[in-house]
Amino acid sequence: MVSFTLNGEETSLDADPNMPLLWALREKAGLTGTKFGCGLAQCGACTVHLDGFPVRSCQTFVGDIEGASITTIEGLSGDLAATVQQVWADLDVPQCGYCQSGQIMAAVSLLSETPSPSDSDIDGALEGNLCRCATYHRIRAAIHEASRRLEA
């Protein structure tokens, strides 16, 4: 049994400590917004926040999250997250959408640390978040637009 905070709620899950967090979230907690991509922490589809920082949940294990705070795409809240999600919709960022929860988690993390990111900052923060539809130019534009709206 592991106890942690999941999307702001104290949670206990009966899961094998060696189970990847991704599968605990999807199969034990029923939160399917976090996607399985590669299982090797190389594509970013499974990105969640652990104590506020983006991590790959496919390579984070249940035994490592005791007492931690986990936020999934379902638990994003606040002005920053709402702005990013609205911009994503306004600019039609997703194409197939499969990678978008990981992209949004990474974007929210970036903007919380760097409110006015450069193209280089964006490229660095989202490196490893792959998009098979190659919507990178729309993702970058959306992050700049979210930054602009948050500063206004």
PDB file of C-alpha atoms in Angstrom:
ATOM      1  CA  MET A   1       0.000   0.000   0.000  1.00  0.00           C
ATOM      2  CA  VAL A   2       1.375   3.392  -0.974  1.00  0.00           C
ATOM      3  CA  SER A   3      -0.011   6.705   0.285  1.00  0.00           C
ATOM      4  CA  PHE A   4       0.457   9.934  -1.613  1.00  0.00           C
ATOM      5  CA  THR A   5      -1.424  12.982  -2.809  1.00  0.00           C
ATOM      6  CA  LEU A   6      -3.069  12.500  -6.179  1.00  0.00           C
ATOM      7  CA  ASN A   7      -4.469  15.588  -7.838  1.00  0.00           C
ATOM      8  CA  GLY A   8      -4.800  17.280  -4.467  1.00  0.00           C
ATOM      9  CA  GLU A   9      -6.489  14.364  -2.670  1.00  0.00           C
ATOM     10  CA  GLU A  10      -4.852  12.073  -0.141  1.00  0.00           C
ATOM     11  CA  THR A  11      -4.783   8.662  -1.800  1.00  0.00           C
ATOM     12  CA  SER A  12      -3.741   5.126  -0.949  1.00  0.00           C
ATOM     13  CA  LEU A  13      -3.285   2.514  -3.629  1.00  0.00           C
ATOM     14  CA  ASP A  14      -2.754  -1.186  -3.179  1.00  0.00           C
ATOM     15  CA  ALA A  15      -0.176  -1.723  -5.894  1.00  0.00           C
ATOM     16  CA  ASP A  16       3.110  -3.572  -6.313  1.00  0.00           C
ATOM     17  CA  PRO A  17       5.960  -1.155  -5.455  1.00  0.00           C
ATOM     18  CA  ASN A  18       7.640  -2.165  -8.719  1.00  0.00           C
ATOM     19  CA  MET A  19       4.583  -1.224 -10.802  1.00  0.00           C
ATOM     20  CA  PRO A  20       5.193   1.803 -13.026  1.00  0.00           C
ATOM     21  CA  LEU A  21       3.218   4.790 -11.802  1.00  0.00           C
ATOM     22  CA  LEU A  22       1.634   5.059 -15.250  1.00  0.00           C
ATOM     23  CA  TRP A  23      -0.152   1.738 -14.805  1.00  0.00           C
ATOM     24  CA  ALA A  24      -1.126   2.489 -11.209  1.00  0.00           C
ATOM     25  CA  LEU A  25      -2.713   5.736 -12.379  1.00  0.00           C
ATOM     26  CA  ARG A  26      -4.521   4.137 -15.299  1.00  0.00           C
ATOM     27  CA  GLU A  27      -5.493   0.758 -13.832  1.00  0.00           C
ATOM     28  CA  LYS A  28      -5.748   1.371 -10.071  1.00  0.00           C
ATOM     29  CA  ALA A  29      -6.840   5.006  -9.940  1.00  0.00           C
ATOM     30  CA  GLY A  30      -8.827   5.001 -13.210  1.00  0.00           C
ATOM     31  CA  LEU A  31      -7.116   8.119 -14.568  1.00  0.00           C
ATOM     32  CA  THR A  32      -6.577   7.442 -18.253  1.00  0.00           C
ATOM     33  CA  GLY A  33      -5.513  10.911 -19.403  1.00  0.00           C
ATOM     34  CA  THR A  34      -1.873   9.959 -18.939  1.00  0.00           C
ATOM     35  CA  LYS A  35      -0.889   7.949 -22.004  1.00  0.00           C
ATOM     36  CA  PHE A  36       1.417   5.030 -22.622  1.00  0.00           C
ATOM     37  CA  GLY A  37       3.800   5.840 -25.440  1.00  0.00           C
ATOM     38  CA  CYS A  38       7.088   3.987 -25.378  1.00  0.00           C
ATOM     39  CA  GLY A  39       7.506   2.642 -21.845  1.00  0.00           C
ATOM     40  CA  LEU A  40      11.131   3.819 -21.914  1.00  0.00           C
ATOM     41  CA  ALA A  41      10.750   7.448 -20.776  1.00  0.00           C
ATOM     42  CA  GLN A  42      11.711   8.624 -24.244  1.00  0.00           C
ATOM     43  CA  CYS A  43       8.472   9.996 -25.705  1.00  0.00           C
ATOM     44  CA  GLY A  44       6.850  12.041 -22.906  1.00  0.00           C
ATOM     45  CA  ALA A  45       3.275  10.827 -23.452  1.00  0.00           C
ATOM     46  CA  CYS A  46       3.181   9.640 -19.832  1.00  0.00           C
ATOM     47  CA  THR A  47       4.377  12.916 -18.276  1.00  0.00           C
ATOM     48  CA  VAL A  48       2.930  13.771 -14.862  1.00  0.00           C
ATOM     49  CA  HIS A  49       4.112  16.175 -12.175  1.00  0.00           C
ATOM     50  CA  LEU A  50       5.838  14.705  -9.124  1.00  0.00           C
ATOM     51  CA  ASP A  51       6.113  17.350  -6.416  1.00  0.00           C
ATOM     52  CA  GLY A  52       5.608  19.944  -9.139  1.00  0.00           C
ATOM     53  CA  PHE A  53       8.206  18.700 -11.592  1.00  0.00           C
ATOM     54  CA  PRO A  54       7.555  16.776 -14.795  1.00  0.00           C
ATOM     55  CA  VAL A  55       8.521  13.097 -14.717  1.00  0.00           C
ATOM     56  CA  ARG A  56       7.888  10.143 -16.963  1.00  0.00           C
ATOM     57  CA  SER A  57       5.380   7.959 -15.129  1.00  0.00           C
ATOM     58  CA  CYS A  58       6.341   4.879 -17.159  1.00  0.00           C
ATOM     59  CA  GLN A  59       9.729   4.872 -15.417  1.00  0.00           C
ATOM     60  CA  THR A  60       8.607   6.160 -12.003  1.00  0.00           C
ATOM     61  CA  PHE A  61       7.642   3.323  -9.717  1.00  0.00           C
ATOM     62  CA  VAL A  62       4.885   3.126  -7.152  1.00  0.00           C
ATOM     63  CA  GLY A  63       7.445   2.355  -4.457  1.00  0.00           C
ATOM     64  CA  ASP A  64       9.104   5.719  -5.120  1.00  0.00           C
ATOM     65  CA  ILE A  65       6.086   7.972  -4.564  1.00  0.00           C
ATOM     66  CA  GLU A  66       5.274   7.415  -0.878  1.00  0.00           C
ATOM     67  CA  GLY A  67       4.293  10.820   0.538  1.00  0.00           C
ATOM     68  CA  ALA A  68       4.774  12.587  -2.794  1.00  0.00           C
ATOM     69  CA  SER A  69       2.340  14.811  -4.630  1.00  0.00           C
ATOM     70  CA  ILE A  70       1.347  13.571  -8.084  1.00  0.00           C
ATOM     71  CA  THR A  71      -0.597  15.693 -10.554  1.00  0.00           C
ATOM     72  CA  THR A  72      -2.002  14.224 -13.745  1.00  0.00           C
ATOM     73  CA  ILE A  73      -3.632  15.991 -16.684  1.00  0.00           C
ATOM     74  CA  GLU A  74      -6.970  15.427 -14.912  1.00  0.00           C
ATOM     75  CA  GLY A  75      -5.720  17.308 -11.858  1.00  0.00           C
ATOM     76  CA  LEU A  76      -4.207  20.384 -13.482  1.00  0.00           C
ATOM     77  CA  SER A  77      -5.861  23.472 -12.073  1.00  0.00           C
ATOM     78  CA  GLY A  78      -5.315  27.164 -11.612  1.00  0.00           C
ATOM     79  CA  ASP A  79      -4.987  30.107 -13.981  1.00  0.00           C
ATOM     80  CA  LEU A  80      -1.786  28.880 -15.610  1.00  0.00           C
ATOM     81  CA  ALA A  81      -3.162  25.433 -16.434  1.00  0.00           C
ATOM     82  CA  ALA A  82      -6.519  26.824 -17.559  1.00  0.00           C
ATOM     83  CA  THR A  83      -4.774  29.329 -19.824  1.00  0.00           C
ATOM     84  CA  VAL A  84      -2.556  26.670 -21.392  1.00  0.00           C
ATOM     85  CA  GLN A  85      -5.516  24.365 -21.998  1.00  0.00           C
ATOM     86  CA  GLN A  86      -7.593  27.214 -23.486  1.00  0.00           C
ATOM     87  CA  VAL A  87      -4.757  28.278 -25.792  1.00  0.00           C
ATOM     88  CA  TRP A  88      -4.301  24.666 -26.874  1.00  0.00           C
ATOM     89  CA  ALA A  89      -7.945  24.631 -27.951  1.00  0.00           C
ATOM     90  CA  ASP A  90      -7.933  28.140 -29.452  1.00  0.00           C
ATOM     91  CA  LEU A  91      -4.894  27.414 -31.629  1.00  0.00           C
ATOM     92  CA  ASP A  92      -5.995  23.887 -32.568  1.00  0.00           C
ATOM     93  CA  VAL A  93      -2.703  22.502 -31.324  1.00  0.00           C
ATOM     94  CA  PRO A  94      -3.596  18.801 -31.236  1.00  0.00           C
ATOM     95  CA  GLN A  95      -3.755  16.760 -34.389  1.00  0.00           C
ATOM     96  CA  CYS A  96      -4.242  13.152 -33.294  1.00  0.00           C
ATOM     97  CA  GLY A  97      -3.974  14.316 -29.677  1.00  0.00           C
ATOM     98  CA  TYR A  98      -2.246  11.272 -28.280  1.00  0.00           C
ATOM     99  CA  CYS A  99       0.805  13.111 -26.954  1.00  0.00           C
ATOM    100  CA  GLN A 100      -1.036  16.246 -25.874  1.00  0.00           C
ATOM    101  CA  SER A 101      -1.503  15.442 -22.189  1.00  0.00           C
ATOM    102  CA  GLY A 102       2.263  15.041 -21.863  1.00  0.00           C
ATOM    103  CA  GLN A 103       2.880  18.188 -23.922  1.00  0.00           C
ATOM    104  CA  ILE A 104       0.502  20.213 -21.742  1.00  0.00           C
ATOM    105  CA  MET A 105       2.049  18.883 -18.526  1.00  0.00           C
ATOM    106  CA  ALA A 106       5.486  19.903 -19.794  1.00  0.00           C
ATOM    107  CA  ALA A 107       4.217  23.316 -20.965  1.00  0.00           C
ATOM    108  CA  VAL A 108       2.599  24.079 -17.607  1.00  0.00           C
ATOM    109  CA  SER A 109       5.790  23.124 -15.812  1.00  0.00           C
ATOM    110  CA  LEU A 110       7.876  25.308 -18.136  1.00  0.00           C
ATOM    111  CA  LEU A 111       5.615  28.351 -17.739  1.00  0.00           C
ATOM    112  CA  SER A 112       5.524  27.983 -13.962  1.00  0.00           C
ATOM    113  CA  GLU A 113       9.323  28.232 -13.885  1.00  0.00           C
ATOM    114  CA  THR A 114       9.870  30.499 -16.903  1.00  0.00           C
ATOM    115  CA  PRO A 115       6.895  32.825 -17.483  1.00  0.00           C
ATOM    116  CA  SER A 116       8.343  34.283 -20.718  1.00  0.00           C
ATOM    117  CA  PRO A 117      10.228  31.433 -22.359  1.00  0.00           C
ATOM    118  CA  SER A 118      12.353  31.821 -25.467  1.00  0.00           C
ATOM    119  CA  ASP A 119      12.164  29.362 -28.335  1.00  0.00           C
ATOM    120  CA  SER A 120      15.281  27.761 -26.903  1.00  0.00           C
ATOM    121  CA  ASP A 121      13.665  27.457 -23.460  1.00  0.00           C
ATOM    122  CA  ILE A 122      10.627  25.772 -25.043  1.00  0.00           C
ATOM    123  CA  ASP A 123      12.737  23.422 -27.110  1.00  0.00           C
ATOM    124  CA  GLY A 124      14.761  22.459 -24.046  1.00  0.00           C
ATOM    125  CA  ALA A 125      11.754  21.949 -21.765  1.00  0.00           C
ATOM    126  CA  LEU A 126       9.819  19.897 -24.275  1.00  0.00           C
ATOM    127  CA  GLU A 127      12.755  17.922 -25.578  1.00  0.00           C
ATOM    128  CA  GLY A 128      11.763  14.316 -25.209  1.00  0.00           C
ATOM    129  CA  ASN A 129       8.032  15.045 -25.601  1.00  0.00           C
ATOM    130  CA  LEU A 130       7.540  13.565 -29.038  1.00  0.00           C
ATOM    131  CA  CYS A 131       4.631  14.315 -31.353  1.00  0.00           C
ATOM    132  CA  ARG A 132       4.158  11.822 -34.151  1.00  0.00           C
ATOM    133  CA  CYS A 133       2.057  14.398 -36.029  1.00  0.00           C
ATOM    134  CA  ALA A 134       4.926  16.925 -35.798  1.00  0.00           C
ATOM    135  CA  THR A 135       2.817  19.768 -34.385  1.00  0.00           C
ATOM    136  CA  TYR A 136       5.883  21.262 -32.765  1.00  0.00           C
ATOM    137  CA  HIS A 137       5.400  24.668 -34.412  1.00  0.00           C
ATOM    138  CA  ARG A 138       1.835  24.858 -33.009  1.00  0.00           C
ATOM    139  CA  ILE A 139       3.004  23.724 -29.564  1.00  0.00           C
ATOM    140  CA  ARG A 140       5.684  26.428 -29.528  1.00  0.00           C
ATOM    141  CA  ALA A 141       3.184  29.069 -30.704  1.00  0.00           C
ATOM    142  CA  ALA A 142       0.713  27.973 -28.028  1.00  0.00           C
ATOM    143  CA  ILE A 143       3.293  28.298 -25.268  1.00  0.00           C
ATOM    144  CA  HIS A 144       4.193  31.817 -26.455  1.00  0.00           C
ATOM    145  CA  GLU A 145       0.494  32.726 -26.617  1.00  0.00           C
ATOM    146  CA  ALA A 146      -0.170  31.310 -23.138  1.00  0.00           C
ATOM    147  CA  SER A 147       2.769  33.340 -21.847  1.00  0.00           C
ATOM    148  CA  ARG A 148       1.376  36.495 -23.507  1.00  0.00           C
ATOM    149  CA  ARG A 149      -2.123  35.923 -22.056  1.00  0.00           C
ATOM    150  CA  LEU A 150      -0.767  35.236 -18.577  1.00  0.00           C
ATOM    151  CA  GLU A 151       1.246  38.472 -18.633  1.00  0.00           C
ATOM    152  CA  ALA A 152      -1.752  40.572 -19.727  1.00  0.00           C
TER     153      ALA A 152
END
